Short mmCIF file of C-alpha atoms in Angstrom, two decimals:
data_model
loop_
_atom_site.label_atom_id
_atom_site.label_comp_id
_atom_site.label_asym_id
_atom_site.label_seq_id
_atom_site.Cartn_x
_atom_site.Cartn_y
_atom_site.Cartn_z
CA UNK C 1 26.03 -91.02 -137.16
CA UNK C 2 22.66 -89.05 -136.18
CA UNK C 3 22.47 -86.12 -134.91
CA UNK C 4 20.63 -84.95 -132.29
CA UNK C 5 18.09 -83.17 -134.05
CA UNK C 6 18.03 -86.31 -136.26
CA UNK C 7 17.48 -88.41 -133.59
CA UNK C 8 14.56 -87.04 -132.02
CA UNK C 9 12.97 -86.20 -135.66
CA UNK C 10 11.66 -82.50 -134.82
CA UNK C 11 11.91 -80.31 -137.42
CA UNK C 12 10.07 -76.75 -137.20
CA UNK C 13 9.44 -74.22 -140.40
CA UNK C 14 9.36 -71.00 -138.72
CA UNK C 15 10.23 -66.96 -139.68
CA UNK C 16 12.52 -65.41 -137.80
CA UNK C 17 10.65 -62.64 -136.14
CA UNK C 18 7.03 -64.86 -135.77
CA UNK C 19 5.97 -64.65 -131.77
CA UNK C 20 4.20 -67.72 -132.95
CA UNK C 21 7.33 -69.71 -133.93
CA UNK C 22 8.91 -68.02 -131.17
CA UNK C 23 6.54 -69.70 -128.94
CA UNK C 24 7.64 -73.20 -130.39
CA UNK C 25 11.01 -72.13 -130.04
CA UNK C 26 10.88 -71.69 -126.66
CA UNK C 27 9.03 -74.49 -125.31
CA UNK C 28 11.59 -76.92 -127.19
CA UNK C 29 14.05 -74.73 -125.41
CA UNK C 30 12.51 -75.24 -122.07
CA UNK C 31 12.37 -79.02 -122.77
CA UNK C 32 15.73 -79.36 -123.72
CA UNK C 33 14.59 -81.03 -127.46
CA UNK C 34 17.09 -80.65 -130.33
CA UNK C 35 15.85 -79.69 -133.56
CA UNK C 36 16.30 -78.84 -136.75
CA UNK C 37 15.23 -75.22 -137.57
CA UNK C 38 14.35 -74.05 -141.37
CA UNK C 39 13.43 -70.62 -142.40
CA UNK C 40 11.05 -69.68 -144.69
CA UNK C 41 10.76 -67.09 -147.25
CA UNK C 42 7.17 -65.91 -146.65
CA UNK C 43 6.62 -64.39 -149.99
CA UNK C 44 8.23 -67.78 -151.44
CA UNK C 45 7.38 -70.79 -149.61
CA UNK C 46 8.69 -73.77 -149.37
CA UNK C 47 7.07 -76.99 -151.25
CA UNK C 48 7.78 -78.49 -147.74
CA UNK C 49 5.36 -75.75 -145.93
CA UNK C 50 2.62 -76.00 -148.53
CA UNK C 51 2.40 -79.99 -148.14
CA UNK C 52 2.61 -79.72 -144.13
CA UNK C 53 0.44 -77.11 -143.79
CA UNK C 54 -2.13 -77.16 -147.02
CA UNK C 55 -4.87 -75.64 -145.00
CA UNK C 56 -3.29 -72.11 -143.95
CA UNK C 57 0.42 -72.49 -145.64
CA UNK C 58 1.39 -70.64 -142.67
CA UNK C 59 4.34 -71.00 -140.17
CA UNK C 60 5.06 -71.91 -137.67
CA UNK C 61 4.93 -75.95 -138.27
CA UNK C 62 6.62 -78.54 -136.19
CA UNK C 63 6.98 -81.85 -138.02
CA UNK C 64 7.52 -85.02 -135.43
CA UNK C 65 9.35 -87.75 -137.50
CA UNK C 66 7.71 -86.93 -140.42
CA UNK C 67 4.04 -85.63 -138.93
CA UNK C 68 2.80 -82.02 -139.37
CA UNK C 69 1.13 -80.32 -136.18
CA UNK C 70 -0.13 -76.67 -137.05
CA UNK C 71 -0.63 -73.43 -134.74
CA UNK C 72 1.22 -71.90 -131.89
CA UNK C 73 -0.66 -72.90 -129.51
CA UNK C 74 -1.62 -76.68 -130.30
CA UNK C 75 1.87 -77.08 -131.01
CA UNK C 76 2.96 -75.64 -127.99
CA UNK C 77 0.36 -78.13 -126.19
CA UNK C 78 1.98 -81.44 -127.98
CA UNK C 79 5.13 -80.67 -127.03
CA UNK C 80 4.09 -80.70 -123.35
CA UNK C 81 2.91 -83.33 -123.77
CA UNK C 82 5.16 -85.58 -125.97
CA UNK C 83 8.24 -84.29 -123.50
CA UNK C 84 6.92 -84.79 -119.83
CA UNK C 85 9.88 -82.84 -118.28
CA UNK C 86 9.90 -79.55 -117.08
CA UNK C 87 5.71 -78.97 -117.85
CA UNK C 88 3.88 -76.37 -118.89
CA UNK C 89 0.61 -76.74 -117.87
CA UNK C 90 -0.26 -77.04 -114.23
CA UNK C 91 -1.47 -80.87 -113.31
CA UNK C 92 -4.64 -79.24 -111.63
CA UNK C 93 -7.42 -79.16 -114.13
CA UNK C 94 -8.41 -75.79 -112.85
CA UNK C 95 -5.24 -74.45 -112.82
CA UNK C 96 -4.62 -75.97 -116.28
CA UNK C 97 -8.29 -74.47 -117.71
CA UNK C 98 -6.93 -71.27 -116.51
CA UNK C 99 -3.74 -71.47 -118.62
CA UNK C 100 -5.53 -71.97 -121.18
CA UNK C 101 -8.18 -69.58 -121.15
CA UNK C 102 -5.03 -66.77 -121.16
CA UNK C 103 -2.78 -68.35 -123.48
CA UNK C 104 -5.91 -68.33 -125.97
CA UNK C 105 -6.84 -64.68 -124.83
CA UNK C 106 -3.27 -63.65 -125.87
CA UNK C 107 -3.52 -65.61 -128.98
CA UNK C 108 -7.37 -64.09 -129.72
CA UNK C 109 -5.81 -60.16 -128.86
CA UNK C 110 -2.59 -59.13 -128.80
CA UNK C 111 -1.66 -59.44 -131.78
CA UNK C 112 -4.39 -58.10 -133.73
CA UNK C 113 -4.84 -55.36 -131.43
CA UNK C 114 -0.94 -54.97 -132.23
CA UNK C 115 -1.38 -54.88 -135.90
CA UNK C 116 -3.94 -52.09 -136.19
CA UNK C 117 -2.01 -50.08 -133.93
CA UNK C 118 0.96 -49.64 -136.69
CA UNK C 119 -1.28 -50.05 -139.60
CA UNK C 120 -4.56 -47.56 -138.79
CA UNK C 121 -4.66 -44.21 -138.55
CA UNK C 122 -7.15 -41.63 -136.83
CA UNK C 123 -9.88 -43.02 -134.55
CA UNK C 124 -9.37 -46.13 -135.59
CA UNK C 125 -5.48 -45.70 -134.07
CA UNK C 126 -7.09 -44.22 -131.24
CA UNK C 127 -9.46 -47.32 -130.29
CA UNK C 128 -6.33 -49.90 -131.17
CA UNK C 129 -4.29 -47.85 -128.24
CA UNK C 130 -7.06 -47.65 -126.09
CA UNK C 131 -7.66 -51.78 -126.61
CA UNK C 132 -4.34 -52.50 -126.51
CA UNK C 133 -3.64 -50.47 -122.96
CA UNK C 134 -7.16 -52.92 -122.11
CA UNK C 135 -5.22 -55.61 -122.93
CA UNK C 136 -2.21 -55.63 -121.35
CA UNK C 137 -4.43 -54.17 -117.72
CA UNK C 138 -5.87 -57.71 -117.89
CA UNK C 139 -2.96 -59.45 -118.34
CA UNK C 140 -1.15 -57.75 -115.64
CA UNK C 141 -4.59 -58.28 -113.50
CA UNK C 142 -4.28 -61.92 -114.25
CA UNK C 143 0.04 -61.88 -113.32
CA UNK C 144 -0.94 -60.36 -110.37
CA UNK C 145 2.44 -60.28 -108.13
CA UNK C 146 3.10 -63.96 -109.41
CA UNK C 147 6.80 -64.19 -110.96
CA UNK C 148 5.19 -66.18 -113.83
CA UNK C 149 1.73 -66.40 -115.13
CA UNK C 150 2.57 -70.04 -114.08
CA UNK C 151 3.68 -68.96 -110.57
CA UNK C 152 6.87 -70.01 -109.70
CA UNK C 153 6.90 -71.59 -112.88
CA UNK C 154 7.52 -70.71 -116.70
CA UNK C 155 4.52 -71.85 -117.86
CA UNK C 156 1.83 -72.01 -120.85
CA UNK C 157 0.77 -68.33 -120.76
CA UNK C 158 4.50 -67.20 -120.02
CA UNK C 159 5.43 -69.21 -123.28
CA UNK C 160 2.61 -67.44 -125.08
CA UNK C 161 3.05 -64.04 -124.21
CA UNK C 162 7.28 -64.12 -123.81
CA UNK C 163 7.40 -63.26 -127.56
CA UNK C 164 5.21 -60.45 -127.60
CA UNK C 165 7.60 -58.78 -125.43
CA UNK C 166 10.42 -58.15 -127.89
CA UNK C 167 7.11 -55.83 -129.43
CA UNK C 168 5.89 -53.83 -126.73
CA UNK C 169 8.59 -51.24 -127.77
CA UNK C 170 7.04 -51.23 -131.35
CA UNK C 171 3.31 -51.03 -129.53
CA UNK C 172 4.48 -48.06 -127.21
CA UNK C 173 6.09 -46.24 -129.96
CA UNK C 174 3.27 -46.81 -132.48
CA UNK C 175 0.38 -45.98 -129.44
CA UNK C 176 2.92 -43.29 -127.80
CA UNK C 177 2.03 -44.45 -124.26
CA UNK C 178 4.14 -46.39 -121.81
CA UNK C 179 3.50 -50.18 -121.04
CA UNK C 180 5.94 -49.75 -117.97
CA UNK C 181 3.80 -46.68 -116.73
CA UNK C 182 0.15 -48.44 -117.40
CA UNK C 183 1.54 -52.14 -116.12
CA UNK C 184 4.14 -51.95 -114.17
CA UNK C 185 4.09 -55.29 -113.29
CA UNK C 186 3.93 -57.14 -116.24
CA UNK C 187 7.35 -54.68 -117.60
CA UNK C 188 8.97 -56.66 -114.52
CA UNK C 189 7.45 -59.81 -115.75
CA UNK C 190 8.96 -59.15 -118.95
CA UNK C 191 12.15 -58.35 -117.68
CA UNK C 192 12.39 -61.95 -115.61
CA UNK C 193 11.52 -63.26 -118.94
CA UNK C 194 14.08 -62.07 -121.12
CA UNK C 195 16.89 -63.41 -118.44
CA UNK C 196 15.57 -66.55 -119.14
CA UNK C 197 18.10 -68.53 -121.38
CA UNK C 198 15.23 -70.21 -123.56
CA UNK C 199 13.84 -66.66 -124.08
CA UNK C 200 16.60 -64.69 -124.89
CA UNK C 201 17.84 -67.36 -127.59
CA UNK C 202 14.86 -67.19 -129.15
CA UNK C 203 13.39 -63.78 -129.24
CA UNK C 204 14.83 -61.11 -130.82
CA UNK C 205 15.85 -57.42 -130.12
CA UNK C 206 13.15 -54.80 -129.93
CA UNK C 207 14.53 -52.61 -132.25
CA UNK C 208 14.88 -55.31 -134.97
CA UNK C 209 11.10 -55.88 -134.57
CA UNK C 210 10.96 -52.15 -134.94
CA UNK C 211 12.31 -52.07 -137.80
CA UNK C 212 11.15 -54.94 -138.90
CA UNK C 213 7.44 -53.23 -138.75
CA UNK C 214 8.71 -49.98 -139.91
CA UNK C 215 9.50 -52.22 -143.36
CA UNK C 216 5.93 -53.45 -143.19
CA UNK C 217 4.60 -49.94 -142.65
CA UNK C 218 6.81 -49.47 -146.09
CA UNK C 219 5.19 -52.06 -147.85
CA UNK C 220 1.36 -50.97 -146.67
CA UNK C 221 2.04 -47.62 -147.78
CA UNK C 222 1.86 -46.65 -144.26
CA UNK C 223 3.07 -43.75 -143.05
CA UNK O 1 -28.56 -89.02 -114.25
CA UNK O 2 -27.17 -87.28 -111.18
CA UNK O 3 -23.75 -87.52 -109.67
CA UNK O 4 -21.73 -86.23 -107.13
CA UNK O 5 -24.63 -82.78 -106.17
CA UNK O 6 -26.23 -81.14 -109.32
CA UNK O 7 -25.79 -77.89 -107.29
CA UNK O 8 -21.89 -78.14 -107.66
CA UNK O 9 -22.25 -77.94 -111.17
CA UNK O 10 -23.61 -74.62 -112.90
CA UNK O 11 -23.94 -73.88 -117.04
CA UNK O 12 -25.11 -70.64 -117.59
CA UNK O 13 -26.33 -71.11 -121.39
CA UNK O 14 -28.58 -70.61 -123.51
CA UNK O 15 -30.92 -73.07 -125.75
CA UNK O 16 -29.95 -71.76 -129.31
CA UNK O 17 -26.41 -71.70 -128.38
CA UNK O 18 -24.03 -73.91 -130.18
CA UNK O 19 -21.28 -73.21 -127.72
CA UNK O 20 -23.15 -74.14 -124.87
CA UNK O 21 -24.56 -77.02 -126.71
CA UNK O 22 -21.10 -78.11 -126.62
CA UNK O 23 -20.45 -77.86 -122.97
CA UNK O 24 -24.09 -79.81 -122.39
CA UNK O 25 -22.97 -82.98 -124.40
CA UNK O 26 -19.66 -83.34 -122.39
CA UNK O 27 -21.73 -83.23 -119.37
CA UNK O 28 -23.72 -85.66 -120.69
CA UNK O 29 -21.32 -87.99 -121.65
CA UNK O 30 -20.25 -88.29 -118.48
CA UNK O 31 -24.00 -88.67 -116.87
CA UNK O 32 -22.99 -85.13 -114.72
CA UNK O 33 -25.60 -83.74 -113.25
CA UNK O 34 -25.97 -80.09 -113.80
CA UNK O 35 -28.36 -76.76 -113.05
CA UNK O 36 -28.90 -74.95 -116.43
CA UNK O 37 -29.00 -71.01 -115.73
CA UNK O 38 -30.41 -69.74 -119.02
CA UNK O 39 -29.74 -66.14 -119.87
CA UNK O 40 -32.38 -64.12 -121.54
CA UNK O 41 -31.56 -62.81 -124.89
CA UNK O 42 -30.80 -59.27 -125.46
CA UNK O 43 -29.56 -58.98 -121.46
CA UNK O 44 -26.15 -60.64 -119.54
CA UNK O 45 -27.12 -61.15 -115.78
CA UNK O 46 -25.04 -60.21 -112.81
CA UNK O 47 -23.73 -63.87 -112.44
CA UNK O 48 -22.58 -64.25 -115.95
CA UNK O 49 -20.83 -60.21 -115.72
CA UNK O 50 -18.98 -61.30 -113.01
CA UNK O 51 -18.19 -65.28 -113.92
CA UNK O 52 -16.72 -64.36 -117.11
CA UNK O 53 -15.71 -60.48 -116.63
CA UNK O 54 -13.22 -60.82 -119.81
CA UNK O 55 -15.50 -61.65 -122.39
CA UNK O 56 -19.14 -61.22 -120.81
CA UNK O 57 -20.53 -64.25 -122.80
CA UNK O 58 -21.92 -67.82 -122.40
CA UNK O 59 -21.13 -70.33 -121.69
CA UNK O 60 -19.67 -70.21 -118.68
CA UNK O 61 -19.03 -73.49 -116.23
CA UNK O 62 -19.09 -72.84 -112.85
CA UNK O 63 -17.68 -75.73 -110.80
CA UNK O 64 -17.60 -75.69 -107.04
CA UNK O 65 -18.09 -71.97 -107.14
CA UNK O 66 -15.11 -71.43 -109.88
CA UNK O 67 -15.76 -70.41 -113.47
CA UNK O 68 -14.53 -71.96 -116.60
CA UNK O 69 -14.92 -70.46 -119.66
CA UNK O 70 -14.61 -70.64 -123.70
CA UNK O 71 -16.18 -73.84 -124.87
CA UNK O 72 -13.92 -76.37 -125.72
CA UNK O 73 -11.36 -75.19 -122.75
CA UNK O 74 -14.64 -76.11 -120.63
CA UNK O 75 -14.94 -79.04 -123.07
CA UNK O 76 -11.50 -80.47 -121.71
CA UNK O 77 -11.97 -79.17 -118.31
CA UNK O 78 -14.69 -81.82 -118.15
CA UNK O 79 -12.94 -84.68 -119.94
CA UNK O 80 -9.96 -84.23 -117.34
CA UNK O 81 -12.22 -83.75 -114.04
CA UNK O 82 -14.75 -86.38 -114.97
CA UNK O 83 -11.90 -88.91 -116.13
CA UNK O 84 -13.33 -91.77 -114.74
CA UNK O 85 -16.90 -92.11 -116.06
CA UNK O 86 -18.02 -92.09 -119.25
CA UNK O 87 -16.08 -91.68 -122.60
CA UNK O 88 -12.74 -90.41 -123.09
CA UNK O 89 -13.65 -87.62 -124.74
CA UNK O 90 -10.20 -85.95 -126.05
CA UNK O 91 -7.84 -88.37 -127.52
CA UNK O 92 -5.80 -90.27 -125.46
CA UNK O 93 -2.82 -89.62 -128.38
CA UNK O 94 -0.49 -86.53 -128.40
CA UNK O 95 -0.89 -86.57 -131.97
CA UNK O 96 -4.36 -87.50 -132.46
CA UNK O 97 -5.45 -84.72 -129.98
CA UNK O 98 -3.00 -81.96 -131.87
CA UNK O 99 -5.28 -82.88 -135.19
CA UNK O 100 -8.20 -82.53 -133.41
CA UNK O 101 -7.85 -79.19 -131.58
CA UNK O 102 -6.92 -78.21 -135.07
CA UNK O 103 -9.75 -78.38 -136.88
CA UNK O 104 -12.17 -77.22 -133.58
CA UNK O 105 -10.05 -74.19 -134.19
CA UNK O 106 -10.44 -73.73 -137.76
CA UNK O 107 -14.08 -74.54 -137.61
CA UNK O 108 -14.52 -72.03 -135.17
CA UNK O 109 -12.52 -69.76 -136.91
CA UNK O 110 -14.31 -70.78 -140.63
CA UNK O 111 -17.92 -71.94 -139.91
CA UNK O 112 -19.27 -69.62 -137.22
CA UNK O 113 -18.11 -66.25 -138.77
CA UNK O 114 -19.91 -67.79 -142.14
CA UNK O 115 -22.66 -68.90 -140.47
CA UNK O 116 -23.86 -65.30 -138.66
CA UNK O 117 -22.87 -63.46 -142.36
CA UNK O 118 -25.63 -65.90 -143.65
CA UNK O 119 -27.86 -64.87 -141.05
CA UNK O 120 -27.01 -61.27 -141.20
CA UNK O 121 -25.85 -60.64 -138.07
CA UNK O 122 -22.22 -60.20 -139.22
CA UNK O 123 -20.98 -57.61 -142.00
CA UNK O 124 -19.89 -59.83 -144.96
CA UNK O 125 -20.77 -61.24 -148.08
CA UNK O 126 -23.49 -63.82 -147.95
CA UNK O 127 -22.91 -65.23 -151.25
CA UNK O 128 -19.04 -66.04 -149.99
CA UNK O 129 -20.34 -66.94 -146.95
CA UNK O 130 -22.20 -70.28 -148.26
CA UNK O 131 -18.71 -70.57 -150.62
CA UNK O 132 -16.67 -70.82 -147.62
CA UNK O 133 -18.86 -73.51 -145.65
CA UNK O 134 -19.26 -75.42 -149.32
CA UNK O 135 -15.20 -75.52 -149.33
CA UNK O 136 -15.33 -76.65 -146.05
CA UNK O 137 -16.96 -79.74 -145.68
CA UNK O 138 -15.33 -81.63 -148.36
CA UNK O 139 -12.04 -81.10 -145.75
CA UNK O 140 -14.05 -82.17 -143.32
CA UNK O 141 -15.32 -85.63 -145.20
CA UNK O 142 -11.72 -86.29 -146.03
CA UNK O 143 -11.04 -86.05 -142.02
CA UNK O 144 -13.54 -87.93 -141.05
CA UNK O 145 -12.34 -90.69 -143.09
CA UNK O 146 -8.94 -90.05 -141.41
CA UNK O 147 -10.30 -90.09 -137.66
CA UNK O 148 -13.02 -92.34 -137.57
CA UNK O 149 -11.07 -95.19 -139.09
CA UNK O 150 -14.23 -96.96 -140.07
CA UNK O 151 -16.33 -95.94 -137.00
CA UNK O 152 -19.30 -94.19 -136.15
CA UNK O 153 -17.99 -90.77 -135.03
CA UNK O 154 -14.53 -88.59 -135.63
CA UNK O 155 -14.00 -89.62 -131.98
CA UNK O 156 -14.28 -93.77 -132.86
CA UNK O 157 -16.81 -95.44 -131.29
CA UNK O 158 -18.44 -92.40 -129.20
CA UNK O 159 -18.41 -89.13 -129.32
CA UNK O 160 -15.21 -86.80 -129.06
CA UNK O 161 -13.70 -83.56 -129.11
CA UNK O 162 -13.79 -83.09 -132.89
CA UNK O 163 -17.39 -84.21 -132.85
CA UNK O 164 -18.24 -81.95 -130.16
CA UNK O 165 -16.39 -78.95 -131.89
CA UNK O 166 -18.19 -79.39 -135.28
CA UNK O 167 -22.04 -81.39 -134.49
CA UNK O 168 -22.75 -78.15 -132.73
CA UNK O 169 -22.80 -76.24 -135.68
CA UNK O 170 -25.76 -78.89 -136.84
CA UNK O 171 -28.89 -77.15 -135.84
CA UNK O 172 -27.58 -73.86 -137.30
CA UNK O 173 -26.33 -75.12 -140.88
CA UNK O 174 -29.94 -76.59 -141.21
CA UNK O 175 -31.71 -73.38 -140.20
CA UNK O 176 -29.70 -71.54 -142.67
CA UNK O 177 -30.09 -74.31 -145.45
CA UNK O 178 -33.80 -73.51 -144.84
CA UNK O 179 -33.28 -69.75 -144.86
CA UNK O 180 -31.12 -69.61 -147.34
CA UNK O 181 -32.99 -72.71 -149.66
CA UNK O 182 -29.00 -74.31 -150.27
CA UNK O 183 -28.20 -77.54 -149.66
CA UNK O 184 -24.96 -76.94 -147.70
CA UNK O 185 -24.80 -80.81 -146.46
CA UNK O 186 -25.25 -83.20 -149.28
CA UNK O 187 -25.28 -86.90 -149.16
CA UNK O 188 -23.90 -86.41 -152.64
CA UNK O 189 -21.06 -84.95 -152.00
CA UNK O 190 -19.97 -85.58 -148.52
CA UNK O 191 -21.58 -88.86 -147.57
CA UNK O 192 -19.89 -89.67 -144.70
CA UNK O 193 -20.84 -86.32 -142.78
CA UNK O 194 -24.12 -87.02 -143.53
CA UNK O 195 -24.16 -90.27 -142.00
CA UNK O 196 -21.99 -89.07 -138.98
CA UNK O 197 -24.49 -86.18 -138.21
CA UNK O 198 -27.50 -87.99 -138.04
CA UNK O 199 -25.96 -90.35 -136.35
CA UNK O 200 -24.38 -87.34 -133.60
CA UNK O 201 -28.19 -85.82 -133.87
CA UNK O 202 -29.60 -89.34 -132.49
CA UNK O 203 -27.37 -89.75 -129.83
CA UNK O 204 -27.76 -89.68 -126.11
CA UNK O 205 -25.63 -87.13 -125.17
CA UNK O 206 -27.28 -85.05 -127.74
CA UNK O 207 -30.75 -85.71 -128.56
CA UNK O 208 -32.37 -83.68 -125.80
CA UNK O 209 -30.12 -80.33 -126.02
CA UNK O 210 -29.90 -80.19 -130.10
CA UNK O 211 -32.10 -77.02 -130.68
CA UNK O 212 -34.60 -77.75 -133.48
CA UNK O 213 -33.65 -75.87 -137.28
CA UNK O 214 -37.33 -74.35 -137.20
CA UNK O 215 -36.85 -73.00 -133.76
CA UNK O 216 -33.36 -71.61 -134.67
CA UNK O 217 -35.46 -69.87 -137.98
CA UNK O 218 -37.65 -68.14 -136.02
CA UNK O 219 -34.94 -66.82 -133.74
CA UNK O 220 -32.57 -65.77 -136.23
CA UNK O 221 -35.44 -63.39 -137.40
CA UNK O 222 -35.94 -61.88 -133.66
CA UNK O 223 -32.36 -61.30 -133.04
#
């Protein structure tokens, strides 16, 4: 007898502490789709990555009975709209240009911004806290006093921001400044997000993140 | 070619722009009527500063007094407003439009950065430059084949998204096979993006805003 996950055919390749697979993680979530979840070894991947994803060989990738679909985002985007319940994008093609524009601004940003704020040192250090602090201003700018970037609803931008949340402890500790003091706002939005069920089971504790950076510092001879 | 009041439609652009170019064609595919607002090069006017306050760059839609920007968001902005006339312009399959936003992502990601090495108005190697667009296009024959299915364009029988994303790049890869004296498209050894971009250069939607290669020369050496 099927399964579930068999049933609907959705299998995602993923690494446990990728926002990006996060971000698929939770929009199955929010739709209520079972799947089947593999974990890759990123320093030894999987025959099954490499022919789904020849291009980048990167995570995450959701396969749809038998069908690779690459990157956060455009995954994120299929499965709104292969599962019409519960959406993620507004129906207003304003609203939805919107989403878009900020979903792709966190995707173009954050985490780059977040990476050379662990790995640099000196000025350079210096600028990635200053952009970062940039960063998350606009984002709160955009939240406004909204309880979602998707108003009343958990939408596209939520989904591709919720992730980065479980690292804001790792970019105020690494940029010694305060994301609650700067952006108030989006620390409550943050909050609202991690008492979401879909969010929670998917993202994982800020201090795991920590750590997990402090073994990347490690590894880049970081110090 | 006007429709519903050319003043409710705004593109601030400019010519040499492939970005804008992009915008432009999905405008005219769906015989919109629009007032081009050209910047001047080397300044950003007040409009554009305060349309696009996140990124300060063209293009930018501006639609009943509301801005859209980043090119192919504005790209399905326009599909999705202007549903009923002309071509569908994104693909009417989940699937089929996951592929496609795919690759407009990796060729922005790939073929622009390469392209302004060439030219020398990004740090990089030149030499890998022209590598990188050479190991591109072969990808890009091979999905052709895949989306055209025998047709004219990557879209089928008219123009869409993936055309959009990539036959902007046109004018630019042959002002830097002039520059640079390297055949970067070759009948030789991709064929079928030959054909397809002469094909995309004669078209309607994209004969009159194409920017010529020698025009795009003598800019590159002014910038």
């Amino acid at each position: 007898m099927a399964t579930a996950a068999e049933k609907e055919g959705v299998v995602l390749l993923d690494f446990w502490v990728s926002p990006f697979g996060q971000r698929c993680r939770i929009a199955l979530a929010e739709k209520g789709v079972e799947y089947e979840y593999k974990e890759e070894n990123l320093s030894d991947k999987s025959p099954l990555l490499l022919k789904m994803n020849p291009i980048h060989k990167k995570i995450p990738v959701l396969i749809h009975h038998g069908k690779p679909i690459c990157e956060s985002l455009v995954i994120v985007q299929y499965i709104d709209e292969v599962w019409s319940n519960n959406p993620l994008l507004p129906s207003d093609p304003y609203e939805r240009a919107k989403a878009r524009f900020w979903a792709d601004f966190v995707d173009k940003k954050v985490s780059e911004c977040g990476t050379r704020l662990w790995k640099l040192k000196g000025e350079a250090h210096e600028e990635a806290r200053k952009d970062m602090i940039e960063i998350l201003k606009l984002l709160e700018g955009e939240l406004g006093d909204k309880k979602y970037f998707g108003g009343e609803i958990f939408g596209f931008v939520d989904v591709a921001l919720a992730p980065f949340t479980a690292w804001f402890y790792t970019y105020e500790t690494c940029g010694k400044f305060s994301i609650e003091k700067e952006c108030p706002k989006l620390t409550a939005w943050a909050k609202r997000c991690k008492e979401r069920e879909t969010v929670s089971k998917s993202v994982h504790h800020p201090h795991k993140v920590y750590e997990y950076v402090g073994k990347l510092k490690k590894k880049y001879g970081v110090e | 070619m006007a429709a519903a009041g050319d003043h409710e439609v705004k593109l601030l652009g400019f010519w040499a722009s492939p970005f804008v170019m992009r915008v432009s064609i999905a405008l005219n595919l769906k015989s919109v009527g629009y007032e081009r607002l050209d910047e001047v090069l080397g300044s950003k006017s007040e409009v554009l500063l305060k349309s696009n306050p996140v990124y300060k760059r063209i293009p930018v839609l501006i639609h009943e007094g509301k801005p859209i920007c980043e090119s192919m968001i504005i790209v399905e902005y326009v599909d999705e407003v202007w549903a009923g006339m002309g071509p569908s312009i994104v693909p009417s399959d989940p699937y089929d439009r996951a592929i496609a936003r795919f690759w407009a992502t990796y060729i922005d990601d790939k073929l622009a950065s390469a392209i302004w090495i060439i030219l020398g108005k990004l740090e990089g190697n030149k030499e890998e430059a022209v590598e990188q667009i050479a190991a591109m296009l072969p990808l890009l024959e091979d999905r052709f084949k895949n989306c055209s299915r025998g047709k004219d364009f990557f879209g089928g029988d008219t123009i869409g998204y993936l055309d959009i994303a990539l036959g902007c790049y046109l004018g630019w890869i042959r002002a830097v096979e002039e520059i640079v004296g390297v055949k970067l498209l070759d009948e030789k050894k991709t064929p079928l993006l030959v054909g397809w971009s002469e094909r995309f250069c004669v078209d309607g939607a994209v004969m009159n805003v194409m920017p010529r290669a020698d025009d795009l020369v003598e800019l590159s050496k002014v910038m």
